[in-house]
Amino acid sequence: MNGGPTVIRTPTVEKSNAELTAALRTNFLAAQEAVEEIRPASNDGPTSCSTASRRPPLLAWTDRRDNVLYVPSVDWSLSGVAEERSQYDITVKLFYLPGVPPSRRHAHMREAISLVLRELKVSSIDLLIVSFPGVAFDAECEDGKVKSVGSGGYESAMTANGKVDGEVEDIQTMVKTWRTLETMHGEGLIGQLGVAEFGSQRLKEFLQHTHARPSVDQINVRDCCVVPRPLITFAKREGIELLTHNDCTNILPRGTLRELLGSGEKGAGVLVTDDDPAEDGLRGEVEPQWVVKYTAVVKDRGVVENKGYFAMALLVKEQRENGVP
């Protein structure tokens, strides 16, 4: 992907948070059914078997390696792209989530990219886009004004329903994160770098501190059909390609993950409460750390061959990080 003035709009599809939630739930259920210990409830009448009692043991469909629990277990022998690496454009988007200390990002970035490379069986990706927590593009702020939230701060991000989703960190904190990306770029692991939700003012200041400049700025215009002229002009001048997307910045809220992993009817039974009879479930609170989305597109056909997510969460009680592929 070459930098340029073009605004490339992606087709309107299911929002990434809904897509991620559905994918995780489907994967959990498929893995549980694969061990042949779950028997679907009969539709002929009531049954005395609860959902929890029909779940297989946790370690029958997950995999614990050292201090990491993979949910569900991953058979790496079945992964990989079908053709030669040169036939693909591989794009990865890494979502840093609210409430996670920036000091963890160096390790998190390495972990996320390592999982994608292993899943696709490749040695590099073409484009990595990073989404900083709380940052949301606001077309109305493209008049050169920036709302201050404190020393070195920028405007609070607005969610799709207009609610504030936390304060945006200062540029210097973002630049520290970017340094790790630049290192991985120099190592040949990443071809091009990109940012998400940067307006022209934030982008202008950010560029002053970068060595490997972002070649892409991915924005969510939500209900606005027109990308603001100041951003188009600035991106054209700086050789930055503008892409639109339909992602949420906080793609995996804590409550959503708790429901997915919990012992309720829609949960996978990974997390249990203290009064739950299950003996092999995890007890504690989960804190989502990051989510990574990857897409492998066959260049000459424009077909998405491989697409998926990895997510990482911290189990607070045991102080362990548990991967949720």
PDB file of C-alpha atoms in Angstrom:
ATOM      1  CA  MET A   1       0.000   0.000   0.000  1.00  0.00           C
ATOM      2  CA  ASN A   2       1.486   3.293  -1.087  1.00  0.00           C
ATOM      3  CA  GLY A   3       0.789   6.592   0.634  1.00  0.00           C
ATOM      4  CA  GLY A   4      -1.371   8.999  -1.309  1.00  0.00           C
ATOM      5  CA  PRO A   5      -4.295  11.372  -1.234  1.00  0.00           C
ATOM      6  CA  THR A   6      -6.999   8.794  -1.865  1.00  0.00           C
ATOM      7  CA  VAL A   7      -9.675   8.096   0.728  1.00  0.00           C
ATOM      8  CA  ILE A   8     -10.444   4.391   0.498  1.00  0.00           C
ATOM      9  CA  ARG A   9     -13.797   3.409   1.941  1.00  0.00           C
ATOM     10  CA  THR A  10     -14.396  -0.133   3.105  1.00  0.00           C
ATOM     11  CA  PRO A  11     -17.862  -1.666   2.658  1.00  0.00           C
ATOM     12  CA  THR A  12     -20.215  -1.310   5.603  1.00  0.00           C
ATOM     13  CA  VAL A  13     -20.067  -4.565   7.504  1.00  0.00           C
ATOM     14  CA  GLU A  14     -20.829  -5.829  10.991  1.00  0.00           C
ATOM     15  CA  LYS A  15     -19.064  -3.767  13.605  1.00  0.00           C
ATOM     16  CA  SER A  16     -15.868  -5.329  14.853  1.00  0.00           C
ATOM     17  CA  ASN A  17     -17.007  -5.624  18.473  1.00  0.00           C
ATOM     18  CA  ALA A  18     -20.085  -7.629  17.435  1.00  0.00           C
ATOM     19  CA  GLU A  19     -17.988  -9.672  15.021  1.00  0.00           C
ATOM     20  CA  LEU A  20     -15.384 -10.384  17.703  1.00  0.00           C
ATOM     21  CA  THR A  21     -17.969 -11.356  20.304  1.00  0.00           C
ATOM     22  CA  ALA A  22     -19.726 -13.696  17.868  1.00  0.00           C
ATOM     23  CA  ALA A  23     -16.433 -15.243  16.754  1.00  0.00           C
ATOM     24  CA  LEU A  24     -15.281 -15.916  20.311  1.00  0.00           C
ATOM     25  CA  ARG A  25     -18.603 -17.417  21.336  1.00  0.00           C
ATOM     26  CA  THR A  26     -18.675 -19.633  18.224  1.00  0.00           C
ATOM     27  CA  ASN A  27     -15.102 -20.809  18.772  1.00  0.00           C
ATOM     28  CA  PHE A  28     -15.737 -21.641  22.413  1.00  0.00           C
ATOM     29  CA  LEU A  29     -18.822 -23.679  21.586  1.00  0.00           C
ATOM     30  CA  ALA A  30     -17.171 -25.474  18.671  1.00  0.00           C
ATOM     31  CA  ALA A  31     -14.205 -26.453  20.832  1.00  0.00           C
ATOM     32  CA  GLN A  32     -16.473 -27.761  23.574  1.00  0.00           C
ATOM     33  CA  GLU A  33     -18.543 -29.781  21.124  1.00  0.00           C
ATOM     34  CA  ALA A  34     -15.400 -31.200  19.522  1.00  0.00           C
ATOM     35  CA  VAL A  35     -14.503 -33.128  22.664  1.00  0.00           C
ATOM     36  CA  GLU A  36     -17.845 -34.954  22.336  1.00  0.00           C
ATOM     37  CA  GLU A  37     -18.815 -34.480  25.928  1.00  0.00           C
ATOM     38  CA  ILE A  38     -21.531 -31.916  25.293  1.00  0.00           C
ATOM     39  CA  ARG A  39     -24.927 -33.213  24.255  1.00  0.00           C
ATOM     40  CA  PRO A  40     -27.335 -30.557  22.938  1.00  0.00           C
ATOM     41  CA  ALA A  41     -30.526 -30.240  24.912  1.00  0.00           C
ATOM     42  CA  SER A  42     -33.501 -31.964  23.308  1.00  0.00           C
ATOM     43  CA  ASN A  43     -36.232 -29.821  21.770  1.00  0.00           C
ATOM     44  CA  ASP A  44     -38.855 -32.444  22.556  1.00  0.00           C
ATOM     45  CA  GLY A  45     -39.440 -31.258  26.082  1.00  0.00           C
ATOM     46  CA  PRO A  46     -37.854 -29.999  29.258  1.00  0.00           C
ATOM     47  CA  THR A  47     -34.553 -31.395  30.376  1.00  0.00           C
ATOM     48  CA  SER A  48     -32.995 -31.650  33.783  1.00  0.00           C
ATOM     49  CA  CYS A  49     -29.497 -31.041  32.403  1.00  0.00           C
ATOM     50  CA  SER A  50     -28.311 -27.492  32.776  1.00  0.00           C
ATOM     51  CA  THR A  51     -25.909 -25.830  30.360  1.00  0.00           C
ATOM     52  CA  ALA A  52     -23.177 -25.935  32.984  1.00  0.00           C
ATOM     53  CA  SER A  53     -23.596 -29.658  33.607  1.00  0.00           C
ATOM     54  CA  ARG A  54     -23.256 -30.383  29.885  1.00  0.00           C
ATOM     55  CA  ARG A  55     -19.969 -28.514  29.518  1.00  0.00           C
ATOM     56  CA  PRO A  56     -16.800 -30.587  29.217  1.00  0.00           C
ATOM     57  CA  PRO A  57     -13.964 -30.154  31.726  1.00  0.00           C
ATOM     58  CA  LEU A  58     -12.083 -26.921  31.172  1.00  0.00           C
ATOM     59  CA  LEU A  59      -8.744 -28.516  30.316  1.00  0.00           C
ATOM     60  CA  ALA A  60     -10.418 -30.801  27.767  1.00  0.00           C
ATOM     61  CA  TRP A  61     -10.899 -27.910  25.350  1.00  0.00           C
ATOM     62  CA  THR A  62      -8.372 -25.319  26.532  1.00  0.00           C
ATOM     63  CA  ASP A  63      -4.609 -25.472  26.796  1.00  0.00           C
ATOM     64  CA  ARG A  64      -2.455 -24.224  29.665  1.00  0.00           C
ATOM     65  CA  ARG A  65       1.156 -23.486  28.798  1.00  0.00           C
ATOM     66  CA  ASP A  66       3.276 -22.110  31.597  1.00  0.00           C
ATOM     67  CA  ASN A  67       1.235 -19.197  32.935  1.00  0.00           C
ATOM     68  CA  VAL A  68      -0.944 -18.759  29.843  1.00  0.00           C
ATOM     69  CA  LEU A  69      -4.326 -20.383  29.267  1.00  0.00           C
ATOM     70  CA  TYR A  70      -5.366 -20.587  25.608  1.00  0.00           C
ATOM     71  CA  VAL A  71      -9.148 -20.455  25.268  1.00  0.00           C
ATOM     72  CA  PRO A  72      -9.859 -22.520  23.258  1.00  0.00           C
ATOM     73  CA  SER A  73      -6.744 -24.594  22.606  1.00  0.00           C
ATOM     74  CA  VAL A  74      -5.041 -23.859  19.282  1.00  0.00           C
ATOM     75  CA  ASP A  75      -3.896 -26.540  16.852  1.00  0.00           C
ATOM     76  CA  TRP A  76      -1.090 -24.650  15.136  1.00  0.00           C
ATOM     77  CA  SER A  77      -0.590 -27.497  12.636  1.00  0.00           C
ATOM     78  CA  LEU A  78      -3.884 -26.537  10.977  1.00  0.00           C
ATOM     79  CA  SER A  79      -3.006 -22.863  10.571  1.00  0.00           C
ATOM     80  CA  GLY A  80      -1.220 -21.010   7.791  1.00  0.00           C
ATOM     81  CA  VAL A  81      -2.005 -19.463   4.418  1.00  0.00           C
ATOM     82  CA  ALA A  82      -2.404 -21.693   1.373  1.00  0.00           C
ATOM     83  CA  GLU A  83      -0.098 -19.969  -1.108  1.00  0.00           C
ATOM     84  CA  GLU A  84       3.336 -18.361  -1.118  1.00  0.00           C
ATOM     85  CA  ARG A  85       3.790 -15.383   1.212  1.00  0.00           C
ATOM     86  CA  SER A  86       4.337 -13.036  -1.729  1.00  0.00           C
ATOM     87  CA  GLN A  87       0.759 -13.633  -2.881  1.00  0.00           C
ATOM     88  CA  TYR A  88      -0.768 -11.908   0.151  1.00  0.00           C
ATOM     89  CA  ASP A  89      -1.370  -8.498   1.632  1.00  0.00           C
ATOM     90  CA  ILE A  90      -1.476  -9.067   5.381  1.00  0.00           C
ATOM     91  CA  THR A  91      -2.959  -6.290   7.494  1.00  0.00           C
ATOM     92  CA  VAL A  92      -3.029  -6.324  11.280  1.00  0.00           C
ATOM     93  CA  LYS A  93      -4.791  -3.915  13.623  1.00  0.00           C
ATOM     94  CA  LEU A  94      -3.775  -3.825  17.265  1.00  0.00           C
ATOM     95  CA  PHE A  95      -6.263  -2.377  19.741  1.00  0.00           C
ATOM     96  CA  TYR A  96      -4.866  -1.115  23.024  1.00  0.00           C
ATOM     97  CA  LEU A  97      -7.688  -1.102  25.547  1.00  0.00           C
ATOM     98  CA  PRO A  98      -8.702   1.480  28.185  1.00  0.00           C
ATOM     99  CA  GLY A  99      -7.268   1.153  31.666  1.00  0.00           C
ATOM    100  CA  VAL A 100      -4.165  -0.824  30.683  1.00  0.00           C
ATOM    101  CA  PRO A 101      -0.842   0.819  31.674  1.00  0.00           C
ATOM    102  CA  PRO A 102       1.167   1.937  28.623  1.00  0.00           C
ATOM    103  CA  SER A 103       4.243   0.356  30.229  1.00  0.00           C
ATOM    104  CA  ARG A 104       2.895  -3.062  29.232  1.00  0.00           C
ATOM    105  CA  ARG A 105       2.627  -2.245  25.555  1.00  0.00           C
ATOM    106  CA  HIS A 106       6.115  -3.279  24.507  1.00  0.00           C
ATOM    107  CA  ALA A 107       5.520  -6.860  25.654  1.00  0.00           C
ATOM    108  CA  HIS A 108       1.920  -6.851  24.454  1.00  0.00           C
ATOM    109  CA  MET A 109       2.890  -5.748  20.962  1.00  0.00           C
ATOM    110  CA  ARG A 110       5.470  -8.506  20.667  1.00  0.00           C
ATOM    111  CA  GLU A 111       2.996 -11.097  21.935  1.00  0.00           C
ATOM    112  CA  ALA A 112       0.241 -10.015  19.558  1.00  0.00           C
ATOM    113  CA  ILE A 113       2.399  -9.969  16.437  1.00  0.00           C
ATOM    114  CA  SER A 114       4.014 -13.281  17.391  1.00  0.00           C
ATOM    115  CA  LEU A 115       0.592 -14.950  17.585  1.00  0.00           C
ATOM    116  CA  VAL A 116      -0.439 -13.618  14.171  1.00  0.00           C
ATOM    117  CA  LEU A 117       2.821 -14.702  12.534  1.00  0.00           C
ATOM    118  CA  ARG A 118       2.454 -18.146  14.052  1.00  0.00           C
ATOM    119  CA  GLU A 119      -1.181 -18.438  13.004  1.00  0.00           C
ATOM    120  CA  LEU A 120      -0.502 -17.480   9.391  1.00  0.00           C
ATOM    121  CA  LYS A 121       2.915 -19.202   9.276  1.00  0.00           C
ATOM    122  CA  VAL A 122       4.621 -16.129   7.850  1.00  0.00           C
ATOM    123  CA  SER A 123       7.670 -14.154   8.917  1.00  0.00           C
ATOM    124  CA  SER A 124       6.286 -10.637   8.422  1.00  0.00           C
ATOM    125  CA  ILE A 125       3.141  -8.570   7.937  1.00  0.00           C
ATOM    126  CA  ASP A 126       2.576  -5.810   5.397  1.00  0.00           C
ATOM    127  CA  LEU A 127       0.751  -3.242   7.510  1.00  0.00           C
ATOM    128  CA  LEU A 128       0.216  -2.776  11.221  1.00  0.00           C
ATOM    129  CA  ILE A 129      -2.349  -0.209  12.363  1.00  0.00           C
ATOM    130  CA  VAL A 130      -2.361   0.723  16.028  1.00  0.00           C
ATOM    131  CA  SER A 131      -5.485   1.939  17.812  1.00  0.00           C
ATOM    132  CA  PHE A 132      -4.793   3.923  20.973  1.00  0.00           C
ATOM    133  CA  PRO A 133      -7.399   3.778  23.755  1.00  0.00           C
ATOM    134  CA  GLY A 134      -9.985   6.529  23.852  1.00  0.00           C
ATOM    135  CA  VAL A 135      -9.051   8.087  20.504  1.00  0.00           C
ATOM    136  CA  ALA A 136     -12.015   8.650  18.191  1.00  0.00           C
ATOM    137  CA  PHE A 137     -12.007  10.788  15.054  1.00  0.00           C
ATOM    138  CA  ASP A 138     -14.282  13.803  15.286  1.00  0.00           C
ATOM    139  CA  ALA A 139     -14.985  15.577  11.999  1.00  0.00           C
ATOM    140  CA  GLU A 140     -16.317  18.596  13.879  1.00  0.00           C
ATOM    141  CA  CYS A 141     -12.874  19.178  15.420  1.00  0.00           C
ATOM    142  CA  GLU A 142     -11.183  19.467  12.021  1.00  0.00           C
ATOM    143  CA  ASP A 143     -11.277  23.246  12.243  1.00  0.00           C
ATOM    144  CA  GLY A 144      -7.850  23.375  13.842  1.00  0.00           C
ATOM    145  CA  LYS A 145      -9.146  23.419  17.416  1.00  0.00           C
ATOM    146  CA  VAL A 146      -8.296  20.747  19.961  1.00  0.00           C
ATOM    147  CA  LYS A 147     -10.213  20.234  23.189  1.00  0.00           C
ATOM    148  CA  SER A 148      -7.885  20.078  26.165  1.00  0.00           C
ATOM    149  CA  VAL A 149      -8.315  17.614  29.030  1.00  0.00           C
ATOM    150  CA  GLY A 150      -5.187  18.507  30.924  1.00  0.00           C
ATOM    151  CA  SER A 151      -1.471  18.865  30.541  1.00  0.00           C
ATOM    152  CA  GLY A 152      -0.459  17.613  27.125  1.00  0.00           C
ATOM    153  CA  GLY A 153      -3.865  16.031  26.595  1.00  0.00           C
ATOM    154  CA  TYR A 154      -6.316  15.971  23.753  1.00  0.00           C
ATOM    155  CA  GLU A 155     -10.043  15.613  23.441  1.00  0.00           C
ATOM    156  CA  SER A 156     -11.903  12.764  25.062  1.00  0.00           C
ATOM    157  CA  ALA A 157     -13.009  10.159  22.587  1.00  0.00           C
ATOM    158  CA  MET A 158     -16.657   9.825  21.790  1.00  0.00           C
ATOM    159  CA  THR A 159     -18.287   6.459  21.292  1.00  0.00           C
ATOM    160  CA  ALA A 160     -20.815   5.825  18.536  1.00  0.00           C
ATOM    161  CA  ASN A 161     -23.662   6.751  20.881  1.00  0.00           C
ATOM    162  CA  GLY A 162     -22.006  10.003  21.881  1.00  0.00           C
ATOM    163  CA  LYS A 163     -20.676   8.928  25.289  1.00  0.00           C
ATOM    164  CA  VAL A 164     -17.188   9.749  26.429  1.00  0.00           C
ATOM    165  CA  ASP A 165     -14.936   6.675  26.419  1.00  0.00           C
ATOM    166  CA  GLY A 166     -12.090   7.872  28.614  1.00  0.00           C
ATOM    167  CA  GLU A 167      -9.480  10.569  28.249  1.00  0.00           C
ATOM    168  CA  VAL A 168      -6.932  10.426  25.474  1.00  0.00           C
ATOM    169  CA  GLU A 169      -3.302  10.063  26.515  1.00  0.00           C
ATOM    170  CA  ASP A 170      -0.744  12.655  25.517  1.00  0.00           C
ATOM    171  CA  ILE A 171       1.323  12.493  22.349  1.00  0.00           C
ATOM    172  CA  GLN A 172       4.541  11.626  24.185  1.00  0.00           C
ATOM    173  CA  THR A 173       2.971   8.454  25.599  1.00  0.00           C
ATOM    174  CA  MET A 174       1.850   7.464  22.122  1.00  0.00           C
ATOM    175  CA  VAL A 175       5.334   8.144  20.773  1.00  0.00           C
ATOM    176  CA  LYS A 176       6.876   5.805  23.364  1.00  0.00           C
ATOM    177  CA  THR A 177       4.576   3.063  22.115  1.00  0.00           C
ATOM    178  CA  TRP A 178       5.449   3.966  18.528  1.00  0.00           C
ATOM    179  CA  ARG A 179       9.150   3.414  19.253  1.00  0.00           C
ATOM    180  CA  THR A 180       8.489  -0.313  19.683  1.00  0.00           C
ATOM    181  CA  LEU A 181       6.652  -0.349  16.378  1.00  0.00           C
ATOM    182  CA  GLU A 182       9.566   1.400  14.725  1.00  0.00           C
ATOM    183  CA  THR A 183      11.949  -1.217  16.123  1.00  0.00           C
ATOM    184  CA  MET A 184       9.824  -4.052  14.742  1.00  0.00           C
ATOM    185  CA  HIS A 185       9.618  -2.210  11.443  1.00  0.00           C
ATOM    186  CA  GLY A 186      13.407  -2.010  11.363  1.00  0.00           C
ATOM    187  CA  GLU A 187      13.622  -5.742  12.101  1.00  0.00           C
ATOM    188  CA  GLY A 188      11.566  -6.466   8.993  1.00  0.00           C
ATOM    189  CA  LEU A 189       8.583  -7.855  10.908  1.00  0.00           C
ATOM    190  CA  ILE A 190       6.314  -5.018   9.746  1.00  0.00           C
ATOM    191  CA  GLY A 191       6.330  -3.473   6.274  1.00  0.00           C
ATOM    192  CA  GLN A 192       4.297  -0.321   6.914  1.00  0.00           C
ATOM    193  CA  LEU A 193       2.889   1.365   9.990  1.00  0.00           C
ATOM    194  CA  GLY A 194      -0.441   3.074  10.460  1.00  0.00           C
ATOM    195  CA  VAL A 195      -2.535   4.890  13.056  1.00  0.00           C
ATOM    196  CA  ALA A 196      -6.260   5.016  13.675  1.00  0.00           C
ATOM    197  CA  GLU A 197      -8.586   7.918  14.405  1.00  0.00           C
ATOM    198  CA  PHE A 198      -6.004  10.688  14.060  1.00  0.00           C
ATOM    199  CA  GLY A 199      -7.328  14.052  12.931  1.00  0.00           C
ATOM    200  CA  SER A 200      -5.062  16.501  11.134  1.00  0.00           C
ATOM    201  CA  GLN A 201      -3.957  18.329  14.304  1.00  0.00           C
ATOM    202  CA  ARG A 202      -3.002  15.205  16.216  1.00  0.00           C
ATOM    203  CA  LEU A 203      -1.391  13.712  13.129  1.00  0.00           C
ATOM    204  CA  LYS A 204       0.659  16.856  12.527  1.00  0.00           C
ATOM    205  CA  GLU A 205       2.111  16.861  16.035  1.00  0.00           C
ATOM    206  CA  PHE A 206       2.651  13.106  16.042  1.00  0.00           C
ATOM    207  CA  LEU A 207       4.687  13.194  12.826  1.00  0.00           C
ATOM    208  CA  GLN A 208       7.163  15.581  14.415  1.00  0.00           C
ATOM    209  CA  HIS A 209       8.290  12.814  16.783  1.00  0.00           C
ATOM    210  CA  THR A 210       8.407   9.774  14.494  1.00  0.00           C
ATOM    211  CA  HIS A 211      11.299   8.163  12.667  1.00  0.00           C
ATOM    212  CA  ALA A 212       9.257   5.623  10.715  1.00  0.00           C
ATOM    213  CA  ARG A 213       6.249   7.677   9.656  1.00  0.00           C
ATOM    214  CA  PRO A 214       2.737   6.216   9.456  1.00  0.00           C
ATOM    215  CA  SER A 215       1.724   5.553   5.869  1.00  0.00           C
ATOM    216  CA  VAL A 216      -1.948   5.049   6.763  1.00  0.00           C
ATOM    217  CA  ASP A 217      -4.503   6.883   8.896  1.00  0.00           C
ATOM    218  CA  GLN A 218      -7.632   4.827   9.436  1.00  0.00           C
ATOM    219  CA  ILE A 219     -10.705   6.802  10.463  1.00  0.00           C
ATOM    220  CA  ASN A 220     -14.268   6.009  11.416  1.00  0.00           C
ATOM    221  CA  VAL A 221     -16.519   8.697   9.979  1.00  0.00           C
ATOM    222  CA  ARG A 222     -19.598   7.094  11.557  1.00  0.00           C
ATOM    223  CA  ASP A 223     -22.659   9.045  10.403  1.00  0.00           C
ATOM    224  CA  CYS A 224     -20.606  11.568   8.434  1.00  0.00           C
ATOM    225  CA  CYS A 225     -20.299  10.787   4.742  1.00  0.00           C
ATOM    226  CA  VAL A 226     -17.609  13.345   3.940  1.00  0.00           C
ATOM    227  CA  VAL A 227     -14.026  13.224   5.153  1.00  0.00           C
ATOM    228  CA  PRO A 228     -13.102  16.777   6.252  1.00  0.00           C
ATOM    229  CA  ARG A 229     -11.076  18.751   3.726  1.00  0.00           C
ATOM    230  CA  PRO A 230      -8.305  19.747   6.204  1.00  0.00           C
ATOM    231  CA  LEU A 231      -7.503  16.078   6.836  1.00  0.00           C
ATOM    232  CA  ILE A 232      -7.578  15.198   3.145  1.00  0.00           C
ATOM    233  CA  THR A 233      -5.275  18.115   2.326  1.00  0.00           C
ATOM    234  CA  PHE A 234      -2.834  17.304   5.105  1.00  0.00           C
ATOM    235  CA  ALA A 235      -2.741  13.589   4.263  1.00  0.00           C
ATOM    236  CA  LYS A 236      -2.118  14.347   0.593  1.00  0.00           C
ATOM    237  CA  ARG A 237       0.734  16.669   1.421  1.00  0.00           C
ATOM    238  CA  GLU A 238       2.349  14.153   3.786  1.00  0.00           C
ATOM    239  CA  GLY A 239       1.780  11.104   1.565  1.00  0.00           C
ATOM    240  CA  ILE A 240      -0.543   9.390   4.032  1.00  0.00           C
ATOM    241  CA  GLU A 241      -3.318   7.149   2.792  1.00  0.00           C
ATOM    242  CA  LEU A 242      -6.721   7.616   4.408  1.00  0.00           C
ATOM    243  CA  LEU A 243      -8.795   4.503   5.033  1.00  0.00           C
ATOM    244  CA  THR A 244     -12.241   4.263   6.604  1.00  0.00           C
ATOM    245  CA  HIS A 245     -13.291   1.508   8.978  1.00  0.00           C
ATOM    246  CA  ASN A 246     -16.137   0.339  11.177  1.00  0.00           C
ATOM    247  CA  ASP A 247     -14.230  -0.639  14.316  1.00  0.00           C
ATOM    248  CA  CYS A 248     -14.893   0.353  17.904  1.00  0.00           C
ATOM    249  CA  THR A 249     -11.979   1.707  19.914  1.00  0.00           C
ATOM    250  CA  ASN A 250     -12.961  -0.259  23.025  1.00  0.00           C
ATOM    251  CA  ILE A 251     -13.563  -3.449  21.117  1.00  0.00           C
ATOM    252  CA  LEU A 252     -13.694  -5.752  24.153  1.00  0.00           C
ATOM    253  CA  PRO A 253     -15.149  -4.197  27.324  1.00  0.00           C
ATOM    254  CA  ARG A 254     -14.587  -6.027  30.596  1.00  0.00           C
ATOM    255  CA  GLY A 255     -18.284  -6.817  31.049  1.00  0.00           C
ATOM    256  CA  THR A 256     -18.514  -8.378  27.599  1.00  0.00           C
ATOM    257  CA  LEU A 257     -15.519 -10.627  28.227  1.00  0.00           C
ATOM    258  CA  ARG A 258     -16.868 -11.606  31.632  1.00  0.00           C
ATOM    259  CA  GLU A 259     -20.143 -12.662  30.025  1.00  0.00           C
ATOM    260  CA  LEU A 260     -18.345 -14.640  27.305  1.00  0.00           C
ATOM    261  CA  LEU A 261     -16.180 -16.537  29.783  1.00  0.00           C
ATOM    262  CA  GLY A 262     -18.694 -16.767  32.620  1.00  0.00           C
ATOM    263  CA  SER A 263     -20.896 -19.603  33.760  1.00  0.00           C
ATOM    264  CA  GLY A 264     -24.191 -18.179  32.526  1.00  0.00           C
ATOM    265  CA  GLU A 265     -26.292 -19.573  29.703  1.00  0.00           C
ATOM    266  CA  LYS A 266     -24.295 -17.635  27.104  1.00  0.00           C
ATOM    267  CA  GLY A 267     -20.947 -18.145  28.787  1.00  0.00           C
ATOM    268  CA  ALA A 268     -18.236 -20.725  28.212  1.00  0.00           C
ATOM    269  CA  GLY A 269     -17.853 -21.685  31.864  1.00  0.00           C
ATOM    270  CA  VAL A 270     -14.211 -20.638  32.061  1.00  0.00           C
ATOM    271  CA  LEU A 271     -14.889 -18.222  34.907  1.00  0.00           C
ATOM    272  CA  VAL A 272     -16.856 -19.421  37.906  1.00  0.00           C
ATOM    273  CA  THR A 273     -17.987 -17.799  41.134  1.00  0.00           C
ATOM    274  CA  ASP A 274     -16.962 -18.922  44.607  1.00  0.00           C
ATOM    275  CA  ASP A 275     -20.298 -20.677  45.137  1.00  0.00           C
ATOM    276  CA  ASP A 276     -20.209 -22.418  41.751  1.00  0.00           C
ATOM    277  CA  PRO A 277     -19.928 -26.258  42.034  1.00  0.00           C
ATOM    278  CA  ALA A 278     -17.500 -26.441  39.094  1.00  0.00           C
ATOM    279  CA  GLU A 279     -14.048 -27.413  40.324  1.00  0.00           C
ATOM    280  CA  ASP A 280     -11.894 -26.584  37.308  1.00  0.00           C
ATOM    281  CA  GLY A 281     -13.098 -23.075  36.504  1.00  0.00           C
ATOM    282  CA  LEU A 282     -11.069 -19.928  37.110  1.00  0.00           C
ATOM    283  CA  ARG A 283     -12.013 -17.624  39.959  1.00  0.00           C
ATOM    284  CA  GLY A 284     -11.307 -13.934  39.813  1.00  0.00           C
ATOM    285  CA  GLU A 285     -11.863 -10.940  37.578  1.00  0.00           C
ATOM    286  CA  VAL A 286     -10.636 -10.624  34.010  1.00  0.00           C
ATOM    287  CA  GLU A 287      -9.141  -7.431  32.637  1.00  0.00           C
ATOM    288  CA  PRO A 288      -8.878  -7.278  28.819  1.00  0.00           C
ATOM    289  CA  GLN A 289      -5.400  -6.116  27.781  1.00  0.00           C
ATOM    290  CA  TRP A 290      -5.422  -5.983  23.989  1.00  0.00           C
ATOM    291  CA  VAL A 291      -7.124  -7.299  20.862  1.00  0.00           C
ATOM    292  CA  VAL A 292      -5.488  -7.896  17.499  1.00  0.00           C
ATOM    293  CA  LYS A 293      -7.342  -8.363  14.219  1.00  0.00           C
ATOM    294  CA  TYR A 294      -5.591  -9.838  11.194  1.00  0.00           C
ATOM    295  CA  THR A 295      -6.581 -10.202   7.542  1.00  0.00           C
ATOM    296  CA  ALA A 296      -4.758 -12.018   4.742  1.00  0.00           C
ATOM    297  CA  VAL A 297      -5.945 -10.965   1.272  1.00  0.00           C
ATOM    298  CA  VAL A 298      -4.885 -12.748  -1.932  1.00  0.00           C
ATOM    299  CA  LYS A 299      -3.426  -9.917  -4.000  1.00  0.00           C
ATOM    300  CA  ASP A 300      -4.394 -10.889  -7.538  1.00  0.00           C
ATOM    301  CA  ARG A 301      -7.963 -11.833  -6.600  1.00  0.00           C
ATOM    302  CA  GLY A 302      -8.739  -9.426  -3.797  1.00  0.00           C
ATOM    303  CA  VAL A 303     -10.167 -12.313  -1.787  1.00  0.00           C
ATOM    304  CA  VAL A 304      -9.927 -12.520   2.010  1.00  0.00           C
ATOM    305  CA  GLU A 305      -8.509 -15.973   2.631  1.00  0.00           C
ATOM    306  CA  ASN A 306      -7.828 -15.734   6.331  1.00  0.00           C
ATOM    307  CA  LYS A 307      -9.275 -13.421   8.936  1.00  0.00           C
ATOM    308  CA  GLY A 308      -9.416 -13.637  12.684  1.00  0.00           C
ATOM    309  CA  TYR A 309      -8.730 -12.226  16.123  1.00  0.00           C
ATOM    310  CA  PHE A 310      -6.574 -12.860  19.147  1.00  0.00           C
ATOM    311  CA  ALA A 311      -7.216 -11.270  22.512  1.00  0.00           C
ATOM    312  CA  MET A 312      -5.356 -11.216  25.801  1.00  0.00           C
ATOM    313  CA  ALA A 313      -6.787 -10.751  29.273  1.00  0.00           C
ATOM    314  CA  LEU A 314      -5.362 -10.734  32.778  1.00  0.00           C
ATOM    315  CA  LEU A 315      -6.875 -12.895  35.492  1.00  0.00           C
ATOM    316  CA  VAL A 316      -6.489 -10.549  38.429  1.00  0.00           C
ATOM    317  CA  LYS A 317      -6.854 -12.988  41.323  1.00  0.00           C
ATOM    318  CA  GLU A 318      -4.102 -15.309  40.102  1.00  0.00           C
ATOM    319  CA  GLN A 319      -2.111 -12.543  38.395  1.00  0.00           C
ATOM    320  CA  ARG A 320      -1.899 -14.546  35.218  1.00  0.00           C
ATOM    321  CA  GLU A 321      -2.339 -13.508  31.617  1.00  0.00           C
ATOM    322  CA  ASN A 322      -4.748 -15.718  29.754  1.00  0.00           C
ATOM    323  CA  GLY A 323      -4.846 -15.694  25.967  1.00  0.00           C
ATOM    324  CA  VAL A 324      -8.246 -15.832  24.320  1.00  0.00           C
ATOM    325  CA  PRO A 325      -7.697 -16.708  20.657  1.00  0.00           C
TER     326      PRO A 325
END
